[in-house]
PDB file of C-alpha atoms in Angstrom:
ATOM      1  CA  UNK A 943      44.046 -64.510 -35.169  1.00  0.00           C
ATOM      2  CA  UNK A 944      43.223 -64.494 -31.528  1.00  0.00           C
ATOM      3  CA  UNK A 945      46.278 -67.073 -30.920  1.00  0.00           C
ATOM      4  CA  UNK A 946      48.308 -64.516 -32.651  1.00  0.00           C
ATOM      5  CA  UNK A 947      47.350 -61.899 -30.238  1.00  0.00           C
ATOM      6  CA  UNK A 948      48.071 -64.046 -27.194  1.00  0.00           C
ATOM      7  CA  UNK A 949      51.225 -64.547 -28.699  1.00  0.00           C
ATOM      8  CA  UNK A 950      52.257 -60.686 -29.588  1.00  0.00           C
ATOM      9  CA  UNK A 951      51.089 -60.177 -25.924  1.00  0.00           C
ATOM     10  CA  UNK A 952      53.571 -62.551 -24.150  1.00  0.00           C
ATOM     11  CA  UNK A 953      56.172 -60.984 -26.357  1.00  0.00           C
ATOM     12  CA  UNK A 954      55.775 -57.721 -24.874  1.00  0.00           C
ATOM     13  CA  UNK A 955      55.372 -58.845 -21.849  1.00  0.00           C
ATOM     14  CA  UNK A 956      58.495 -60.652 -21.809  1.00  0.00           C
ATOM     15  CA  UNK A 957      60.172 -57.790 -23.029  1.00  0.00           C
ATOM     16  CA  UNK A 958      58.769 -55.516 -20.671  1.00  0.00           C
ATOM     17  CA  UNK A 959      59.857 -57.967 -17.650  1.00  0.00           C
ATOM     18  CA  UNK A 960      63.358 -58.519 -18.552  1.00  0.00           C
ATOM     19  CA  UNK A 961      64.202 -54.714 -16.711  1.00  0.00           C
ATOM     20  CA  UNK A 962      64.719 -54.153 -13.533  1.00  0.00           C
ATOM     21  CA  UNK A 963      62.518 -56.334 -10.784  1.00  0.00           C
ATOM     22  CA  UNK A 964      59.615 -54.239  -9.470  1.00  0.00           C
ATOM     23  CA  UNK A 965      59.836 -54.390  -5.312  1.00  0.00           C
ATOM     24  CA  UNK A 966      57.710 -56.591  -3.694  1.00  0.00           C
ATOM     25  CA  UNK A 967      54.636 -55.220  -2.245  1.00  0.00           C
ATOM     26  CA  UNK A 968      53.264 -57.166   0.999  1.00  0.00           C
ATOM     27  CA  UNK A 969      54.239 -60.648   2.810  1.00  0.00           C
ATOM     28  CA  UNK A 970      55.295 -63.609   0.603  1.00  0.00           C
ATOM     29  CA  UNK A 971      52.957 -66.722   1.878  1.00  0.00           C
ATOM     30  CA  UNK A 972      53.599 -70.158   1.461  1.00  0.00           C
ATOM     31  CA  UNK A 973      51.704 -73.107   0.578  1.00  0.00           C
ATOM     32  CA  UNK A 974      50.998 -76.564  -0.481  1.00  0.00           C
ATOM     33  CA  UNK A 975      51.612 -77.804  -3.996  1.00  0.00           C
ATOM     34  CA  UNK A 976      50.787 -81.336  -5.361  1.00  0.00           C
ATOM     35  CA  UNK A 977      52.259 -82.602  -8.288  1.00  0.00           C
ATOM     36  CA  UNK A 978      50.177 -85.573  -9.957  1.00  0.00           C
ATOM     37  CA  UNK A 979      52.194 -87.724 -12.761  1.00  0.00           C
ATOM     38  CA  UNK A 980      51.038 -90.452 -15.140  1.00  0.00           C
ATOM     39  CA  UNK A 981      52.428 -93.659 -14.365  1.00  0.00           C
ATOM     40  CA  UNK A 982      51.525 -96.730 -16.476  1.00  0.00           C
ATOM     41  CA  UNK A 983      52.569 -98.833 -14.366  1.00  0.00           C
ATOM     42  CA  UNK A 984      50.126 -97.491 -11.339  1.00  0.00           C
ATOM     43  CA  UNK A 985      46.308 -96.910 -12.288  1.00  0.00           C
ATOM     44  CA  UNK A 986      46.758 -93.788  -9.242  1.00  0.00           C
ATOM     45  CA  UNK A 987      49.909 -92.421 -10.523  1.00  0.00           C
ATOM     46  CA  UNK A 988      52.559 -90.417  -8.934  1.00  0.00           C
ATOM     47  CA  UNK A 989      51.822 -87.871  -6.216  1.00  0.00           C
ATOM     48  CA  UNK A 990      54.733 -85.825  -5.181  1.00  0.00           C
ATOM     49  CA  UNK A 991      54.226 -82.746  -2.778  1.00  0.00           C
ATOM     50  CA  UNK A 992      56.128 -79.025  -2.919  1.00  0.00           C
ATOM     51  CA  UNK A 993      54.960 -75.459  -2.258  1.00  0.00           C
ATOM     52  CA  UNK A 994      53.571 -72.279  -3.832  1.00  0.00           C
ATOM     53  CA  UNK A 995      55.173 -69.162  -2.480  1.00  0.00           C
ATOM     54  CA  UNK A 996      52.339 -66.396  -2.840  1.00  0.00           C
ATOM     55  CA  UNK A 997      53.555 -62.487  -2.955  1.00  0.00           C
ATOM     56  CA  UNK A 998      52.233 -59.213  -4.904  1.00  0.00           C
ATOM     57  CA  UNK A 999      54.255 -56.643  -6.619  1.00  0.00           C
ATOM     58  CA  UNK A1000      53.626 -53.392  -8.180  1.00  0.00           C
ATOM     59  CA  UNK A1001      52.402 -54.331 -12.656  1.00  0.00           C
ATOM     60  CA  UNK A1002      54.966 -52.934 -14.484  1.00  0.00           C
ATOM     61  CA  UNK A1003      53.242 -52.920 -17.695  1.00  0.00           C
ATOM     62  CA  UNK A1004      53.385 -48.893 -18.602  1.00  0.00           C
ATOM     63  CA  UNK A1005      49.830 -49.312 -19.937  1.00  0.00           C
ATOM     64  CA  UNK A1006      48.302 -50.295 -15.972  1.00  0.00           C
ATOM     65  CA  UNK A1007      46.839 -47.620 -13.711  1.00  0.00           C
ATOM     66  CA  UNK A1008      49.041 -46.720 -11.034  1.00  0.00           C
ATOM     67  CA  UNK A1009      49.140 -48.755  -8.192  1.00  0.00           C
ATOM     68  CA  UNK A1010      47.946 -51.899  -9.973  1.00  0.00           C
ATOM     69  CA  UNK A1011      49.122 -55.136  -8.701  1.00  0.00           C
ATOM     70  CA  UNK A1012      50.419 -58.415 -10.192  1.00  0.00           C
ATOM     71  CA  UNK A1013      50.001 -61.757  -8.583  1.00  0.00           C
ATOM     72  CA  UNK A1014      53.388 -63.875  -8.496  1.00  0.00           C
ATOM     73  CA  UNK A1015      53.431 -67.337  -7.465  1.00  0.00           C
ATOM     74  CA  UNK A1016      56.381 -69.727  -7.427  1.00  0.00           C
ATOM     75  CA  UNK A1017      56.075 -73.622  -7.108  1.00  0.00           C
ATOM     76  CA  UNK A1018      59.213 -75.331  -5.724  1.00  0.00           C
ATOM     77  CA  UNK A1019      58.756 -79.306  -6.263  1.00  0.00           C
ATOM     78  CA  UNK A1020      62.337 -80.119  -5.204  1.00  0.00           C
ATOM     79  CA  UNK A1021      62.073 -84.051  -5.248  1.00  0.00           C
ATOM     80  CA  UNK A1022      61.081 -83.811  -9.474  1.00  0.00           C
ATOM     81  CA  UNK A1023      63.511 -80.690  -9.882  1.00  0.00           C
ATOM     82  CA  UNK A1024      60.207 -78.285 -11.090  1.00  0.00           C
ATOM     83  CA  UNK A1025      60.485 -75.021 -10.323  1.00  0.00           C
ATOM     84  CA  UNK A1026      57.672 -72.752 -11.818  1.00  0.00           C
ATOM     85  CA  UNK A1027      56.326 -69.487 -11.953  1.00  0.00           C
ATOM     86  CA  UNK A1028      53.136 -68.003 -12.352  1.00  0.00           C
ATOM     87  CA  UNK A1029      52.484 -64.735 -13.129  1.00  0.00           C
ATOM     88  CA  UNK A1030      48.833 -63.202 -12.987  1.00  0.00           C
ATOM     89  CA  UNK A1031      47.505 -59.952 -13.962  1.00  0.00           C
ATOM     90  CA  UNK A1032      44.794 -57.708 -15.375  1.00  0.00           C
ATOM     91  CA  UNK A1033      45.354 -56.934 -18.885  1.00  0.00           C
ATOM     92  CA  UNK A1034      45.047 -53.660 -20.532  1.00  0.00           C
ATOM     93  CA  UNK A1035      45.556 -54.584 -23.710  1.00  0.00           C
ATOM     94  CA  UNK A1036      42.417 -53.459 -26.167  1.00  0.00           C
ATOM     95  CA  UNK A1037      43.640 -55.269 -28.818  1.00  0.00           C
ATOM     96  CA  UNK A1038      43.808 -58.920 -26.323  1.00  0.00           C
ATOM     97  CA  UNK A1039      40.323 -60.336 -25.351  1.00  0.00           C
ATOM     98  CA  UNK A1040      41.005 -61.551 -22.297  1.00  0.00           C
ATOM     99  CA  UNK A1041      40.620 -59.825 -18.647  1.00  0.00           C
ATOM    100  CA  UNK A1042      43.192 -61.190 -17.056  1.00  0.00           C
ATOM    101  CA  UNK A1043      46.711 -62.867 -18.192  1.00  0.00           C
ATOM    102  CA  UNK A1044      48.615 -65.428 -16.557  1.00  0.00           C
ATOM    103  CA  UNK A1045      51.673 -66.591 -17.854  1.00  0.00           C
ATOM    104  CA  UNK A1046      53.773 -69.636 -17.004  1.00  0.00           C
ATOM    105  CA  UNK A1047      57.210 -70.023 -16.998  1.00  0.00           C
ATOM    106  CA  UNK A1048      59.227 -73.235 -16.278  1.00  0.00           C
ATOM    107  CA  UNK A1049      62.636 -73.532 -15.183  1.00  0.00           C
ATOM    108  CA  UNK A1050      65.217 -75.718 -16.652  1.00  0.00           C
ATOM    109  CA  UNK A1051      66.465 -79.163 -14.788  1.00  0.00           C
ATOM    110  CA  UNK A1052      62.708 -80.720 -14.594  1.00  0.00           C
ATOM    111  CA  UNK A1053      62.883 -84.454 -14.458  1.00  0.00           C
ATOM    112  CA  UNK A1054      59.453 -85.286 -16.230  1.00  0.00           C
ATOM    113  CA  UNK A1055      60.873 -83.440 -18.993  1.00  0.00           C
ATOM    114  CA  UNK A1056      59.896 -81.336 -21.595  1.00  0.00           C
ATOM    115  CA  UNK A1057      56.570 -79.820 -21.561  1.00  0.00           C
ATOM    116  CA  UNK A1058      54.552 -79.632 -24.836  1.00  0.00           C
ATOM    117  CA  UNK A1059      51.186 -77.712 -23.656  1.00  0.00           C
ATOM    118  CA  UNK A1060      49.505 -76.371 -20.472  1.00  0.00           C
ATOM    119  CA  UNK A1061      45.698 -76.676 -21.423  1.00  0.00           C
ATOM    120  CA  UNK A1062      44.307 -74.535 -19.504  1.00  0.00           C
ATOM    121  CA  UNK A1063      43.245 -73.978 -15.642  1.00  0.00           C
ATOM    122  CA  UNK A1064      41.050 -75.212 -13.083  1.00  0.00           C
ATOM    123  CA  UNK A1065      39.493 -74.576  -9.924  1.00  0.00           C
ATOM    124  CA  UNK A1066      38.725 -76.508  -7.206  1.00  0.00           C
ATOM    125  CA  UNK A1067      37.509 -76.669  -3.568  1.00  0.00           C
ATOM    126  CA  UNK A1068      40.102 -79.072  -1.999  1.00  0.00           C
ATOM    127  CA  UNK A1069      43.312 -80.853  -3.325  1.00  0.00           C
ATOM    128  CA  UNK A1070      41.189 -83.859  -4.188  1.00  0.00           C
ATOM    129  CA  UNK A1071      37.769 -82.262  -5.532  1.00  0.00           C
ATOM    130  CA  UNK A1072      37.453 -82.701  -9.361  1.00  0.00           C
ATOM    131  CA  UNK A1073      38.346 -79.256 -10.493  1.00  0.00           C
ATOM    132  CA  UNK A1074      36.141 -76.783 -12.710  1.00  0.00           C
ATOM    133  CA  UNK A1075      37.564 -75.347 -15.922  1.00  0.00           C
ATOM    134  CA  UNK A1076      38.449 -71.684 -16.668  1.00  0.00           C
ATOM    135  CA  UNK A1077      37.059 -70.370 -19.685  1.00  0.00           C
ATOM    136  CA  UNK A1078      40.609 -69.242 -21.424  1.00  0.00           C
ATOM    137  CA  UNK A1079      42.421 -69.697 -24.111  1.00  0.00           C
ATOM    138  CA  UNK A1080      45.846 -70.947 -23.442  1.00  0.00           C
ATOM    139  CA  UNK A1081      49.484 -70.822 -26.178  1.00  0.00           C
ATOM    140  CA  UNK A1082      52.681 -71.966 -26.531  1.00  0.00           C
ATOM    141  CA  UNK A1083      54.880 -68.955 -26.851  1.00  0.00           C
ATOM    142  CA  UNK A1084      58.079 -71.327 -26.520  1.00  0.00           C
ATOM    143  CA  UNK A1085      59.981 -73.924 -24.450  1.00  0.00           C
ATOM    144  CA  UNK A1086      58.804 -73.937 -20.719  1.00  0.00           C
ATOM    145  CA  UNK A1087      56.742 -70.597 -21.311  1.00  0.00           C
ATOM    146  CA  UNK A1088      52.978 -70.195 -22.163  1.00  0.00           C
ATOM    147  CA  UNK A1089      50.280 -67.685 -21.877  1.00  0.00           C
ATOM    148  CA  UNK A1090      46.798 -68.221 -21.072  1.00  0.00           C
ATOM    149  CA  UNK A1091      44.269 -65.229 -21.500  1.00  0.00           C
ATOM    150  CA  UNK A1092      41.099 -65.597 -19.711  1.00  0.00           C
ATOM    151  CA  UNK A1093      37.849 -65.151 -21.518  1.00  0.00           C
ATOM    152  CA  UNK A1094      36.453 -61.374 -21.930  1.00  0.00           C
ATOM    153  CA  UNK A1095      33.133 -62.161 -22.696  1.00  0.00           C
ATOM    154  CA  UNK A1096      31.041 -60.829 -19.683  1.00  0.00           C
ATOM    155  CA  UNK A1097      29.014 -64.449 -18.870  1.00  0.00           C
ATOM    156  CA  UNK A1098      32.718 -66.218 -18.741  1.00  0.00           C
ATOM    157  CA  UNK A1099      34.284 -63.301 -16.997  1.00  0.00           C
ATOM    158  CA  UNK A1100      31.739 -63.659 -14.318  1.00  0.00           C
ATOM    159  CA  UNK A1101      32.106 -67.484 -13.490  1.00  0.00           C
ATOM    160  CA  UNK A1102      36.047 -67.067 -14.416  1.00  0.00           C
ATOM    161  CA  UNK A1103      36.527 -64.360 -11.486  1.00  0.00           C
ATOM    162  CA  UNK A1104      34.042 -66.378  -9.203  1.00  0.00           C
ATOM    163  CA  UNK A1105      35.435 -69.382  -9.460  1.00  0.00           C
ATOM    164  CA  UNK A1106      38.809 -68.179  -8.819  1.00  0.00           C
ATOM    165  CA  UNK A1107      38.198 -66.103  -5.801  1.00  0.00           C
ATOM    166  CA  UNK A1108      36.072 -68.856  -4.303  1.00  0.00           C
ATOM    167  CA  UNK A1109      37.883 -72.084  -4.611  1.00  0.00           C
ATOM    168  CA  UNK A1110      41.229 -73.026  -2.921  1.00  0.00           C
ATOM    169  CA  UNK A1111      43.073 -74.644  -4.985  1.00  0.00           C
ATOM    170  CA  UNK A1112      43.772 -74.387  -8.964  1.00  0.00           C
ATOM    171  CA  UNK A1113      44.848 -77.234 -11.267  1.00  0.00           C
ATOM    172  CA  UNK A1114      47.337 -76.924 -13.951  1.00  0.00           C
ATOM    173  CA  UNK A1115      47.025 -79.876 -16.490  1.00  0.00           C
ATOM    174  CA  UNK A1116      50.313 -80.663 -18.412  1.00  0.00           C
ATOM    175  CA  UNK A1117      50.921 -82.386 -21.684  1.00  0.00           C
ATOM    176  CA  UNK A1118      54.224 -83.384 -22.071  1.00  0.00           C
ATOM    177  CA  UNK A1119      56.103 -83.688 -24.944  1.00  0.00           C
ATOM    178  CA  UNK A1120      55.966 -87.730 -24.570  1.00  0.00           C
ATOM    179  CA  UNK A1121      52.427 -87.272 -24.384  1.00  0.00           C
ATOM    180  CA  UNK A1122      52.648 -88.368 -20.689  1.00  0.00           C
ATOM    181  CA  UNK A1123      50.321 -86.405 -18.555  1.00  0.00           C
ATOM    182  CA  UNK A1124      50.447 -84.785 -15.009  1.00  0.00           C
ATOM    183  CA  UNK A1125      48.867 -82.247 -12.924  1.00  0.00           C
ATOM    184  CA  UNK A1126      49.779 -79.726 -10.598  1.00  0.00           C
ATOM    185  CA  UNK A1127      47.433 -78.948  -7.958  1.00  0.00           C
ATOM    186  CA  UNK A1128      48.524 -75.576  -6.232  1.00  0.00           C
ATOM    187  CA  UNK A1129      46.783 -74.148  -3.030  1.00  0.00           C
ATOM    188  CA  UNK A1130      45.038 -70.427  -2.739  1.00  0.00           C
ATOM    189  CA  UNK A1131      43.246 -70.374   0.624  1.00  0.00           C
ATOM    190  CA  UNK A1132      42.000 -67.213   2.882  1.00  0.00           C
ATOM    191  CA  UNK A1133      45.061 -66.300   3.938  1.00  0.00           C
ATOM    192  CA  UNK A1134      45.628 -65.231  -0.054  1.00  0.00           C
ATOM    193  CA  UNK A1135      42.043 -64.368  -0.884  1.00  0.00           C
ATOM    194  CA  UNK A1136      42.553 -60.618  -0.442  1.00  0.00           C
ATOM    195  CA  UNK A1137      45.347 -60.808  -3.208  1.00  0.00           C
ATOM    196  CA  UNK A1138      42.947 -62.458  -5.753  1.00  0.00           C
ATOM    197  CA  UNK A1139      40.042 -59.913  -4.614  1.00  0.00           C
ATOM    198  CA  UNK A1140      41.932 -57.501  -5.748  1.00  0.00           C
ATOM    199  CA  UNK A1141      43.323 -58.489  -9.228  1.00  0.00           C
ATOM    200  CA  UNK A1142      39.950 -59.935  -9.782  1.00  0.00           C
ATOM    201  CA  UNK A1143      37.546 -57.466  -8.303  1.00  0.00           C
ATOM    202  CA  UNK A1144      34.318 -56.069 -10.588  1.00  0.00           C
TER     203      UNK A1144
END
Protein backbone atom coordinates (compact mmCIF):
# COMPACT_ATOMS: atom_id res chain seq x y z
CA UNK A 1 0.00 0.00 0.00
CA UNK A 2 2.59 2.46 1.07
CA UNK A 3 4.73 1.51 -2.22
CA UNK A 4 1.63 2.35 -4.04
CA UNK A 5 1.52 5.74 -2.60
CA UNK A 6 5.16 6.48 -3.37
CA UNK A 7 4.34 5.50 -6.66
CA UNK A 8 0.94 7.71 -7.27
CA UNK A 9 3.22 10.49 -5.79
CA UNK A 10 6.06 10.42 -8.41
CA UNK A 11 3.29 10.31 -10.95
CA UNK A 12 2.05 13.58 -10.06
CA UNK A 13 5.00 14.87 -9.58
CA UNK A 14 6.19 14.06 -12.89
CA UNK A 15 3.25 15.43 -14.29
CA UNK A 16 3.36 18.48 -12.45
CA UNK A 17 7.19 19.04 -13.62
CA UNK A 18 6.81 18.50 -17.21
CA UNK A 19 5.39 22.57 -17.45
CA UNK A 20 7.22 25.26 -17.67
CA UNK A 21 10.79 25.38 -15.57
CA UNK A 22 10.35 27.37 -12.34
CA UNK A 23 13.39 30.22 -12.29
CA UNK A 24 16.16 29.53 -10.34
CA UNK A 25 16.33 31.09 -7.03
CA UNK A 26 20.05 31.83 -5.68
CA UNK A 27 23.75 30.80 -6.94
CA UNK A 28 24.24 27.33 -8.50
CA UNK A 29 27.43 25.74 -6.48
CA UNK A 30 29.54 23.13 -7.56
CA UNK A 31 31.07 20.20 -6.11
CA UNK A 32 32.78 16.95 -5.91
CA UNK A 33 31.15 13.69 -6.92
CA UNK A 34 32.71 10.16 -6.63
CA UNK A 35 31.48 7.41 -8.45
CA UNK A 36 32.48 3.88 -6.87
CA UNK A 37 31.94 0.69 -9.32
CA UNK A 38 32.22 -3.05 -8.68
CA UNK A 39 34.99 -4.55 -10.40
CA UNK A 40 35.70 -8.30 -10.03
CA UNK A 41 38.63 -8.14 -11.17
CA UNK A 42 39.92 -5.41 -8.37
CA UNK A 43 38.98 -6.19 -4.59
CA UNK A 44 38.91 -1.81 -4.44
CA UNK A 45 36.92 -1.33 -7.48
CA UNK A 46 36.53 1.55 -9.75
CA UNK A 47 36.68 5.14 -8.51
CA UNK A 48 35.86 7.69 -11.07
CA UNK A 49 35.41 11.46 -10.02
CA UNK A 50 32.61 14.21 -11.46
CA UNK A 51 30.60 17.01 -9.82
CA UNK A 52 27.29 17.93 -8.17
CA UNK A 53 25.99 21.27 -9.28
CA UNK A 54 23.89 22.56 -6.16
CA UNK A 55 21.00 25.37 -6.89
CA UNK A 56 17.36 26.10 -5.32
CA UNK A 57 14.26 26.96 -7.13
CA UNK A 58 10.88 28.05 -6.22
CA UNK A 59 8.42 24.08 -5.44
CA UNK A 60 6.05 24.11 -7.94
CA UNK A 61 3.83 21.63 -6.45
CA UNK A 62 0.34 23.82 -6.17
CA UNK A 63 -0.17 22.10 -2.79
CA UNK A 64 3.38 24.00 -1.12
CA UNK A 65 3.14 27.26 0.81
CA UNK A 66 4.32 30.07 -1.07
CA UNK A 67 7.76 30.66 -1.21
CA UNK A 68 8.77 27.05 -0.54
CA UNK A 69 11.91 25.85 -2.01
CA UNK A 70 13.12 22.69 -3.80
CA UNK A 71 16.64 21.44 -3.68
CA UNK A 72 18.07 20.48 -7.29
CA UNK A 73 21.24 18.80 -7.68
CA UNK A 74 22.85 17.56 -10.89
CA UNK A 75 25.83 15.03 -11.04
CA UNK A 76 27.90 15.24 -14.26
CA UNK A 77 30.35 12.02 -14.33
CA UNK A 78 31.54 12.69 -17.90
CA UNK A 79 34.29 9.88 -18.13
CA UNK A 80 31.17 6.94 -17.41
CA UNK A 81 28.59 9.16 -19.47
CA UNK A 82 26.16 9.54 -15.99
CA UNK A 83 24.39 12.39 -15.81
CA UNK A 84 21.83 12.54 -12.85
CA UNK A 85 19.48 14.54 -11.13
CA UNK A 86 18.27 14.86 -7.82
CA UNK A 87 15.43 16.50 -6.83
CA UNK A 88 14.59 17.17 -3.01
CA UNK A 89 11.65 18.57 -1.37
CA UNK A 90 9.17 18.77 1.49
CA UNK A 91 6.12 16.92 0.78
CA UNK A 92 2.65 18.00 1.37
CA UNK A 93 1.04 15.19 0.53
CA UNK A 94 -1.38 13.82 3.60
CA UNK A 95 -2.02 10.86 1.98
CA UNK A 96 2.32 10.09 1.54
CA UNK A 97 4.13 9.31 4.89
CA UNK A 98 7.13 10.71 4.28
CA UNK A 99 8.50 14.42 5.13
CA UNK A 100 10.50 14.94 2.53
CA UNK A 101 10.75 13.45 -1.24
CA UNK A 102 13.64 13.08 -3.32
CA UNK A 103 13.43 11.77 -6.58
CA UNK A 104 16.11 10.53 -8.97
CA UNK A 105 16.26 10.73 -12.42
CA UNK A 106 18.96 9.27 -14.76
CA UNK A 107 19.82 10.30 -18.10
CA UNK A 108 20.23 8.10 -21.02
CA UNK A 109 23.93 7.18 -22.55
CA UNK A 110 25.31 5.71 -19.01
CA UNK A 111 28.04 3.23 -19.63
CA UNK A 112 27.50 0.93 -16.46
CA UNK A 113 24.19 0.47 -17.83
CA UNK A 114 20.90 -0.02 -16.79
CA UNK A 115 19.97 0.60 -13.31
CA UNK A 116 17.60 -1.84 -11.52
CA UNK A 117 17.20 -0.13 -7.87
CA UNK A 118 18.57 2.81 -5.82
CA UNK A 119 18.25 1.41 -2.15
CA UNK A 120 18.15 4.07 -0.38
CA UNK A 121 20.52 7.03 1.01
CA UNK A 122 23.29 7.67 3.21
CA UNK A 123 25.13 10.12 5.06
CA UNK A 124 28.44 10.58 5.77
CA UNK A 125 31.17 12.86 7.21
CA UNK A 126 33.88 12.64 4.46
CA UNK A 127 34.09 10.91 0.97
CA UNK A 128 35.68 7.91 2.65
CA UNK A 129 33.72 7.61 6.13
CA UNK A 130 31.34 4.57 6.12
CA UNK A 131 28.07 6.30 5.58
CA UNK A 132 24.84 6.16 7.91
CA UNK A 133 21.50 5.10 6.45
CA UNK A 134 18.36 7.25 5.97
CA UNK A 135 15.34 5.85 7.29
CA UNK A 136 13.19 5.90 3.79
CA UNK A 137 11.54 3.94 1.75
CA UNK A 138 12.77 4.01 -1.74
CA UNK A 139 10.61 2.66 -5.52
CA UNK A 140 11.05 2.05 -8.85
CA UNK A 141 8.62 4.23 -10.68
CA UNK A 142 10.41 3.24 -14.12
CA UNK A 143 13.64 3.15 -16.17
CA UNK A 144 16.33 5.60 -14.74
CA UNK A 145 13.63 7.24 -12.34
CA UNK A 146 12.88 6.40 -8.62
CA UNK A 147 11.41 7.99 -5.62
CA UNK A 148 12.49 7.71 -2.18
CA UNK A 149 10.17 9.15 0.66
CA UNK A 150 11.81 9.72 3.88
CA UNK A 151 10.33 8.31 7.02
CA UNK A 152 7.43 10.47 8.83
CA UNK A 153 7.56 8.93 11.97
CA UNK A 154 8.83 11.69 14.42
CA UNK A 155 12.04 9.46 16.04
CA UNK A 156 13.24 8.82 12.16
CA UNK A 157 12.36 12.30 11.09
CA UNK A 158 14.60 13.59 13.76
CA UNK A 159 17.87 11.55 12.99
CA UNK A 160 16.78 11.73 9.07
CA UNK A 161 16.92 15.74 9.13
CA UNK A 162 20.05 15.60 11.51
CA UNK A 163 21.94 13.52 9.74
CA UNK A 164 21.42 15.27 6.59
CA UNK A 165 22.11 18.75 7.67
CA UNK A 166 25.19 17.60 9.54
CA UNK A 167 27.18 15.38 7.33
CA UNK A 168 28.92 16.37 4.02
CA UNK A 169 28.54 14.04 1.85
CA UNK A 170 25.52 11.51 0.91
CA UNK A 171 25.86 8.05 -0.66
CA UNK A 172 23.65 6.72 -3.28
CA UNK A 173 23.95 2.83 -3.51
CA UNK A 174 23.02 1.38 -7.00
CA UNK A 175 21.91 -2.04 -8.04
CA UNK A 176 22.21 -2.56 -11.46
CA UNK A 177 20.33 -4.54 -13.56
CA UNK A 178 23.45 -7.11 -13.89
CA UNK A 179 23.39 -7.14 -10.32
CA UNK A 180 26.77 -5.28 -10.41
CA UNK A 181 26.98 -2.73 -7.72
CA UNK A 182 28.34 0.92 -7.39
CA UNK A 183 28.08 3.94 -5.37
CA UNK A 184 27.91 7.46 -5.80
CA UNK A 185 29.31 9.54 -3.20
CA UNK A 186 28.11 13.25 -3.75
CA UNK A 187 29.43 16.26 -1.62
CA UNK A 188 27.07 18.83 0.58
CA UNK A 189 29.48 20.98 2.60
CA UNK A 190 28.89 24.61 4.38
CA UNK A 191 28.88 26.40 1.54
CA UNK A 192 25.28 24.42 0.82
CA UNK A 193 24.22 23.95 4.42
CA UNK A 194 21.86 26.94 4.40
CA UNK A 195 19.94 25.25 1.42
CA UNK A 196 19.39 21.98 3.41
CA UNK A 197 18.51 24.16 6.68
CA UNK A 198 15.93 25.30 5.03
CA UNK A 199 14.12 22.35 3.28
CA UNK A 200 14.87 20.49 6.40
CA UNK A 201 14.26 22.93 9.19
CA UNK A 202 11.78 21.86 12.40
Amino acid sequence: MIRALFLAAALAWTIAASGPAAARDGLATTMRAVLYEEDLSDPKGHRVEGQITWQVEPTTDASAPSGDVTIRGTVEIPSRKLQMTLTIRRNFDSALPATHTVQIEVGPGFTAGRIKQVPGLLMKANEQAKGAPLAALSVRVADAHFLIGLSAVPQDASKNSLLIRSKDWMDIPILFATQRRAILAIEKNDDVSPMFNTVFAH
